Amino acid sequence: MKLALGQVNPTVGDLAGNVDRMIAMTRKAAAVSADLMVFPELAVSGYPPRDLVEIPHYLERNENELRRLARETSALGIAVIVGYAGSSEPGGSRPASNCAAYLRNGQVLHRQSKMLLPTYDVFDEWRYFEPAKNQQVWQLDGCRMAVTICEDVWNDKQFWDRRRYERDPVEELVQQGTDIVINIASSPYHMDKRKLRLNMISATARRWDVPIAMVNQVGGNDQLVFDGSSFVVGADGGIRARANSFREDLLFYDTEAGVGDIREQSSNECDALYDALVLGTRDYTGKCGFRSAIVGLSGGMDSSLTAAIAVDALGAENVMGVGMPGPFSSEGSISDAKQLAEALGIRFEIISINDAYATMTKALDTVFEGREPDTAEENLQARLRGDTLMALSNKFGSIVLTTGNKSEIAVGYCTLYGDMAGGLAVISDVPKTLVYKLARIVNQRRTGTIPESVFTKPPSAELRPDQKDTDSLPAYEVLDPILQLYVEQYEEPSAIAKKLGLPEDLIRDVTRKVERNEYKRQQAAPGLRVTSKAFGMGRRFPIAQRYSP
């Protein structure tokens, strides 16, 4: 059997557009005599559809488009397996099922629901879908296929120390007798996820002595980025076919010969991370209906990286950089921002906030009388910059990309309605130390784009004279390991202090800042998730609470 894996980039809710995309790819596969075309989990609906599946007409349209896919591929002489959102069986407690359908000769021959429904991290499938009670092996011209849906392969008791579910769908299907396991997936990216996914599925293939083909969605949908990276492993766990990462691809594998296409993938995780941020920015912007973006350029590292990502995502002609000098801005900040904009080839405007700041502080003088200048005056500058960017957004119809990194957002070193104002927080899940590494990736790909002076000058918000980030925070080389252990691994302060060899008082000061600023994070623009535990949909904490670790 010649197997084709269709690594597509669906848009949530664009049912007709998603099916059109799959029809076009199926024609390409049929043109080279593929026998079976396989598309990812919920490829008809897009993943994750969330509360859309609670709308009855949405499920009806999924079914209608599924049948259209069957009809329009019937004359091609190729069978199709595809994921869609289907209605649950009568008597179920939830309206929908996460389904795979087997299409051939214009008919829907088989349907299979997902058995294991994840509820951890960014997943909430138990809320929406009715789980399958059993599964069965399908056949195509004598080839027995065990079709599983994403999480159904993530429960091998020999791979995981702690299993999340009592049942193992792969084990149950293999015991029925199968020639190949096919896994249709929408498995979101985070750093090192590609390696984990491959190692896990390779171990399962070796355990059951059966080849496994995994086709994964690619693209960005809201805060999630899907890397694709579809592959086939042989019964020995070795790679037999491998697709591109972070782009659509059509991958072929010959089940009889045991060979397939193998694309190059970067093993450098920083390279992969940069590609993920570019893809996530491009898709979020485009799928929300924007064609262009605005970035406030401060001459600092965060805004420089965000601007470079925006250019790679949207094209230089669709990005505007805005310098907004204030009373404490250095000449170097303006010159660095201008040099960056010239290197990127983007439009650059300078709009001073000095007059607006003077007007506002004068208007507040009477109310503030007798009080020393503090964060109120500092944040006023940030909010005037936010107002400026949003005015440009309204006038030109461009999305504002915010530039705050994960380290700052974690401890609240950001201003509500100021530097947090915008439509997408591009690097909000990227710690500051990693920002510098990604900036080096930019300069490897575009020599000299980010000025060297941006790498060497101390980070500063420039909201008061000679201000530096280290006035309020530990050095980022110290702060980021603390945050990684506390935010991503939920370590206790005493354990962090012991593990890092740092004073416990310092750790507790940092963790208090993290807890105290939850109210800010829940008002932030959505951010692209690229680590194992991102703020937003992956880390859900109450705002009004008094637990102290």
PDB file of N, CA and C in Angstrom, residues 413-462:
ATOM      1  N   TYR A 413       6.519  42.759  35.684  1.00  0.00           N
ATOM      2  CA  TYR A 413       7.349  43.872  35.231  1.00  0.00           C
ATOM      3  C   TYR A 413       6.837  44.337  33.871  1.00  0.00           C
ATOM      4  N   CYS A 414       5.599  44.791  33.879  1.00  0.00           N
ATOM      5  CA  CYS A 414       4.903  45.209  32.669  1.00  0.00           C
ATOM      6  C   CYS A 414       3.736  46.088  33.108  1.00  0.00           C
ATOM      7  N   THR A 415       3.191  46.853  32.166  1.00  0.00           N
ATOM      8  CA  THR A 415       2.167  47.835  32.512  1.00  0.00           C
ATOM      9  C   THR A 415       0.852  47.511  31.819  1.00  0.00           C
ATOM     10  N   LEU A 416      -0.177  47.292  32.640  1.00  0.00           N
ATOM     11  CA  LEU A 416      -1.510  47.108  32.076  1.00  0.00           C
ATOM     12  C   LEU A 416      -1.909  48.330  31.253  1.00  0.00           C
ATOM     13  N   TYR A 417      -2.477  48.070  30.071  1.00  0.00           N
ATOM     14  CA  TYR A 417      -2.950  49.119  29.162  1.00  0.00           C
ATOM     15  C   TYR A 417      -1.797  49.988  28.642  1.00  0.00           C
ATOM     16  N   GLY A 418      -0.569  49.509  28.872  1.00  0.00           N
ATOM     17  CA  GLY A 418       0.611  50.193  28.359  1.00  0.00           C
ATOM     18  C   GLY A 418       1.346  49.287  27.397  1.00  0.00           C
ATOM     19  N   ASP A 419       2.500  48.750  27.833  1.00  0.00           N
ATOM     20  CA  ASP A 419       3.231  47.833  26.960  1.00  0.00           C
ATOM     21  C   ASP A 419       2.502  46.502  26.790  1.00  0.00           C
ATOM     22  N   MET A 420       1.476  46.244  27.617  1.00  0.00           N
ATOM     23  CA  MET A 420       0.676  45.024  27.453  1.00  0.00           C
ATOM     24  C   MET A 420      -0.470  45.204  26.465  1.00  0.00           C
ATOM     25  N   ALA A 421      -0.679  46.418  25.957  1.00  0.00           N
ATOM     26  CA  ALA A 421      -1.794  46.684  25.050  1.00  0.00           C
ATOM     27  C   ALA A 421      -1.471  46.171  23.652  1.00  0.00           C
ATOM     28  N   GLY A 422      -2.359  45.356  23.100  1.00  0.00           N
ATOM     29  CA  GLY A 422      -2.149  44.847  21.754  1.00  0.00           C
ATOM     30  C   GLY A 422      -2.996  43.621  21.487  1.00  0.00           C
ATOM     31  N   GLY A 423      -2.772  43.025  20.310  1.00  0.00           N
ATOM     32  CA  GLY A 423      -3.598  41.912  19.880  1.00  0.00           C
ATOM     33  C   GLY A 423      -2.968  40.550  20.056  1.00  0.00           C
ATOM     34  N   LEU A 424      -1.623  40.467  20.050  1.00  0.00           N
ATOM     35  CA  LEU A 424      -0.929  39.199  20.200  1.00  0.00           C
ATOM     36  C   LEU A 424       0.379  39.436  20.934  1.00  0.00           C
ATOM     37  N   ALA A 425       0.604  38.632  21.978  1.00  0.00           N
ATOM     38  CA  ALA A 425       1.850  38.708  22.743  1.00  0.00           C
ATOM     39  C   ALA A 425       2.801  37.649  22.182  1.00  0.00           C
ATOM     40  N   VAL A 426       3.622  38.044  21.243  1.00  0.00           N
ATOM     41  CA  VAL A 426       4.400  37.100  20.438  1.00  0.00           C
ATOM     42  C   VAL A 426       5.377  36.283  21.277  1.00  0.00           C
ATOM     43  N   ILE A 427       6.110  36.934  22.185  1.00  0.00           N
ATOM     44  CA  ILE A 427       7.169  36.234  22.927  1.00  0.00           C
ATOM     45  C   ILE A 427       6.835  36.103  24.412  1.00  0.00           C
ATOM     46  N   SER A 428       5.549  36.111  24.747  1.00  0.00           N
ATOM     47  CA  SER A 428       5.152  36.079  26.152  1.00  0.00           C
ATOM     48  C   SER A 428       5.448  34.750  26.835  1.00  0.00           C
ATOM     49  N   ASP A 429       5.809  33.725  26.058  1.00  0.00           N
ATOM     50  CA  ASP A 429       6.188  32.446  26.647  1.00  0.00           C
ATOM     51  C   ASP A 429       7.683  32.163  26.449  1.00  0.00           C
ATOM     52  N   VAL A 430       8.439  33.207  26.151  1.00  0.00           N
ATOM     53  CA  VAL A 430       9.881  33.076  25.927  1.00  0.00           C
ATOM     54  C   VAL A 430      10.628  33.788  27.056  1.00  0.00           C
ATOM     55  N   PRO A 431      11.330  33.065  27.923  1.00  0.00           N
ATOM     56  CA  PRO A 431      12.110  33.719  28.985  1.00  0.00           C
ATOM     57  C   PRO A 431      13.167  34.649  28.406  1.00  0.00           C
ATOM     58  N   LYS A 432      13.551  35.650  29.193  1.00  0.00           N
ATOM     59  CA  LYS A 432      14.464  36.681  28.702  1.00  0.00           C
ATOM     60  C   LYS A 432      15.793  36.111  28.215  1.00  0.00           C
ATOM     61  N   THR A 433      16.361  35.162  28.933  1.00  0.00           N
ATOM     62  CA  THR A 433      17.636  34.597  28.493  1.00  0.00           C
ATOM     63  C   THR A 433      17.494  33.889  27.156  1.00  0.00           C
ATOM     64  N   LEU A 434      16.337  33.301  26.910  1.00  0.00           N
ATOM     65  CA  LEU A 434      16.092  32.642  25.628  1.00  0.00           C
ATOM     66  C   LEU A 434      15.850  33.665  24.528  1.00  0.00           C
ATOM     67  N   VAL A 435      15.330  34.836  24.883  1.00  0.00           N
ATOM     68  CA  VAL A 435      15.155  35.917  23.914  1.00  0.00           C
ATOM     69  C   VAL A 435      16.492  36.252  23.258  1.00  0.00           C
ATOM     70  N   TYR A 436      17.545  36.329  24.072  1.00  0.00           N
ATOM     71  CA  TYR A 436      18.866  36.637  23.526  1.00  0.00           C
ATOM     72  C   TYR A 436      19.342  35.546  22.569  1.00  0.00           C
ATOM     73  N   LYS A 437      19.079  34.297  22.899  1.00  0.00           N
ATOM     74  CA  LYS A 437      19.488  33.197  22.015  1.00  0.00           C
ATOM     75  C   LYS A 437      18.731  33.256  20.688  1.00  0.00           C
ATOM     76  N   LEU A 438      17.442  33.569  20.758  1.00  0.00           N
ATOM     77  CA  LEU A 438      16.661  33.693  19.530  1.00  0.00           C
ATOM     78  C   LEU A 438      17.130  34.867  18.688  1.00  0.00           C
ATOM     79  N   ALA A 439      17.555  35.940  19.356  1.00  0.00           N
ATOM     80  CA  ALA A 439      18.081  37.086  18.618  1.00  0.00           C
ATOM     81  C   ALA A 439      19.345  36.717  17.849  1.00  0.00           C
ATOM     82  N   ARG A 440      20.157  35.830  18.413  1.00  0.00           N
ATOM     83  CA  ARG A 440      21.333  35.350  17.676  1.00  0.00           C
ATOM     84  C   ARG A 440      20.910  34.533  16.463  1.00  0.00           C
ATOM     85  N   ILE A 441      19.806  33.787  16.587  1.00  0.00           N
ATOM     86  CA  ILE A 441      19.274  33.056  15.431  1.00  0.00           C
ATOM     87  C   ILE A 441      18.897  34.045  14.329  1.00  0.00           C
ATOM     88  N   VAL A 442      18.264  35.156  14.718  1.00  0.00           N
ATOM     89  CA  VAL A 442      17.905  36.189  13.741  1.00  0.00           C
ATOM     90  C   VAL A 442      19.138  36.666  12.994  1.00  0.00           C
ATOM     91  N   ASN A 443      20.208  36.952  13.731  1.00  0.00           N
ATOM     92  CA  ASN A 443      21.408  37.483  13.092  1.00  0.00           C
ATOM     93  C   ASN A 443      22.177  36.429  12.303  1.00  0.00           C
ATOM     94  N   GLN A 444      21.959  35.156  12.608  1.00  0.00           N
ATOM     95  CA  GLN A 444      22.530  34.107  11.767  1.00  0.00           C
ATOM     96  C   GLN A 444      21.791  34.038  10.431  1.00  0.00           C
ATOM     97  N   ARG A 445      20.484  34.249  10.486  1.00  0.00           N
ATOM     98  CA  ARG A 445      19.682  34.171   9.262  1.00  0.00           C
ATOM     99  C   ARG A 445      19.732  35.473   8.469  1.00  0.00           C
ATOM    100  N   ARG A 446      19.858  36.594   9.183  1.00  0.00           N
ATOM    101  CA  ARG A 446      19.928  37.918   8.551  1.00  0.00           C
ATOM    102  C   ARG A 446      21.105  38.657   9.179  1.00  0.00           C
ATOM    103  N   THR A 447      22.260  38.511   8.615  1.00  0.00           N
ATOM    104  CA  THR A 447      23.499  39.002   9.234  1.00  0.00           C
ATOM    105  C   THR A 447      23.381  40.457   9.652  1.00  0.00           C
ATOM    106  N   GLY A 448      23.652  40.711  10.936  1.00  0.00           N
ATOM    107  CA  GLY A 448      23.719  42.076  11.447  1.00  0.00           C
ATOM    108  C   GLY A 448      22.400  42.794  11.580  1.00  0.00           C
ATOM    109  N   THR A 449      21.281  42.057  11.560  1.00  0.00           N
ATOM    110  CA  THR A 449      19.975  42.723  11.645  1.00  0.00           C
ATOM    111  C   THR A 449      19.789  43.441  12.977  1.00  0.00           C
ATOM    112  N   ILE A 450      20.001  42.734  14.058  1.00  0.00           N
ATOM    113  CA  ILE A 450      19.874  43.347  15.384  1.00  0.00           C
ATOM    114  C   ILE A 450      21.230  43.908  15.773  1.00  0.00           C
ATOM    115  N   PRO A 451      21.328  45.221  16.020  1.00  0.00           N
ATOM    116  CA  PRO A 451      22.626  45.835  16.328  1.00  0.00           C
ATOM    117  C   PRO A 451      23.295  45.186  17.536  1.00  0.00           C
ATOM    118  N   GLU A 452      24.601  45.074  17.489  1.00  0.00           N
ATOM    119  CA  GLU A 452      25.337  44.449  18.580  1.00  0.00           C
ATOM    120  C   GLU A 452      25.140  45.218  19.879  1.00  0.00           C
ATOM    121  N   SER A 453      24.933  46.522  19.782  1.00  0.00           N
ATOM    122  CA  SER A 453      24.721  47.335  20.988  1.00  0.00           C
ATOM    123  C   SER A 453      23.481  46.910  21.754  1.00  0.00           C
ATOM    124  N   VAL A 454      22.494  46.325  21.052  1.00  0.00           N
ATOM    125  CA  VAL A 454      21.276  45.843  21.718  1.00  0.00           C
ATOM    126  C   VAL A 454      21.600  44.641  22.602  1.00  0.00           C
ATOM    127  N   PHE A 455      22.580  43.846  22.177  1.00  0.00           N
ATOM    128  CA  PHE A 455      22.992  42.678  22.969  1.00  0.00           C
ATOM    129  C   PHE A 455      23.773  43.073  24.216  1.00  0.00           C
ATOM    130  N   THR A 456      24.492  44.176  24.145  1.00  0.00           N
ATOM    131  CA  THR A 456      25.435  44.504  25.217  1.00  0.00           C
ATOM    132  C   THR A 456      24.903  45.490  26.247  1.00  0.00           C
ATOM    133  N   LYS A 457      23.917  46.317  25.891  1.00  0.00           N
ATOM    134  CA  LYS A 457      23.445  47.304  26.863  1.00  0.00           C
ATOM    135  C   LYS A 457      22.527  46.649  27.894  1.00  0.00           C
ATOM    136  N   PRO A 458      22.548  47.129  29.144  1.00  0.00           N
ATOM    137  CA  PRO A 458      21.696  46.547  30.187  1.00  0.00           C
ATOM    138  C   PRO A 458      20.215  46.755  29.852  1.00  0.00           C
ATOM    139  N   PRO A 459      19.370  45.727  30.037  1.00  0.00           N
ATOM    140  CA  PRO A 459      17.934  45.896  29.794  1.00  0.00           C
ATOM    141  C   PRO A 459      17.342  46.988  30.678  1.00  0.00           C
ATOM    142  N   SER A 460      16.477  47.820  30.075  1.00  0.00           N
ATOM    143  CA  SER A 460      15.862  48.920  30.823  1.00  0.00           C
ATOM    144  C   SER A 460      14.537  49.297  30.195  1.00  0.00           C
ATOM    145  N   ALA A 461      13.565  49.633  31.061  1.00  0.00           N
ATOM    146  CA  ALA A 461      12.291  50.158  30.583  1.00  0.00           C
ATOM    147  C   ALA A 461      12.366  51.646  30.281  1.00  0.00           C
ATOM    148  N   GLU A 462      13.422  52.318  30.755  1.00  0.00           N
ATOM    149  CA  GLU A 462      13.654  53.750  30.542  1.00  0.00           C
ATOM    150  C   GLU A 462      12.444  54.603  30.926  1.00  0.00           C
TER     151      GLU A 462
END
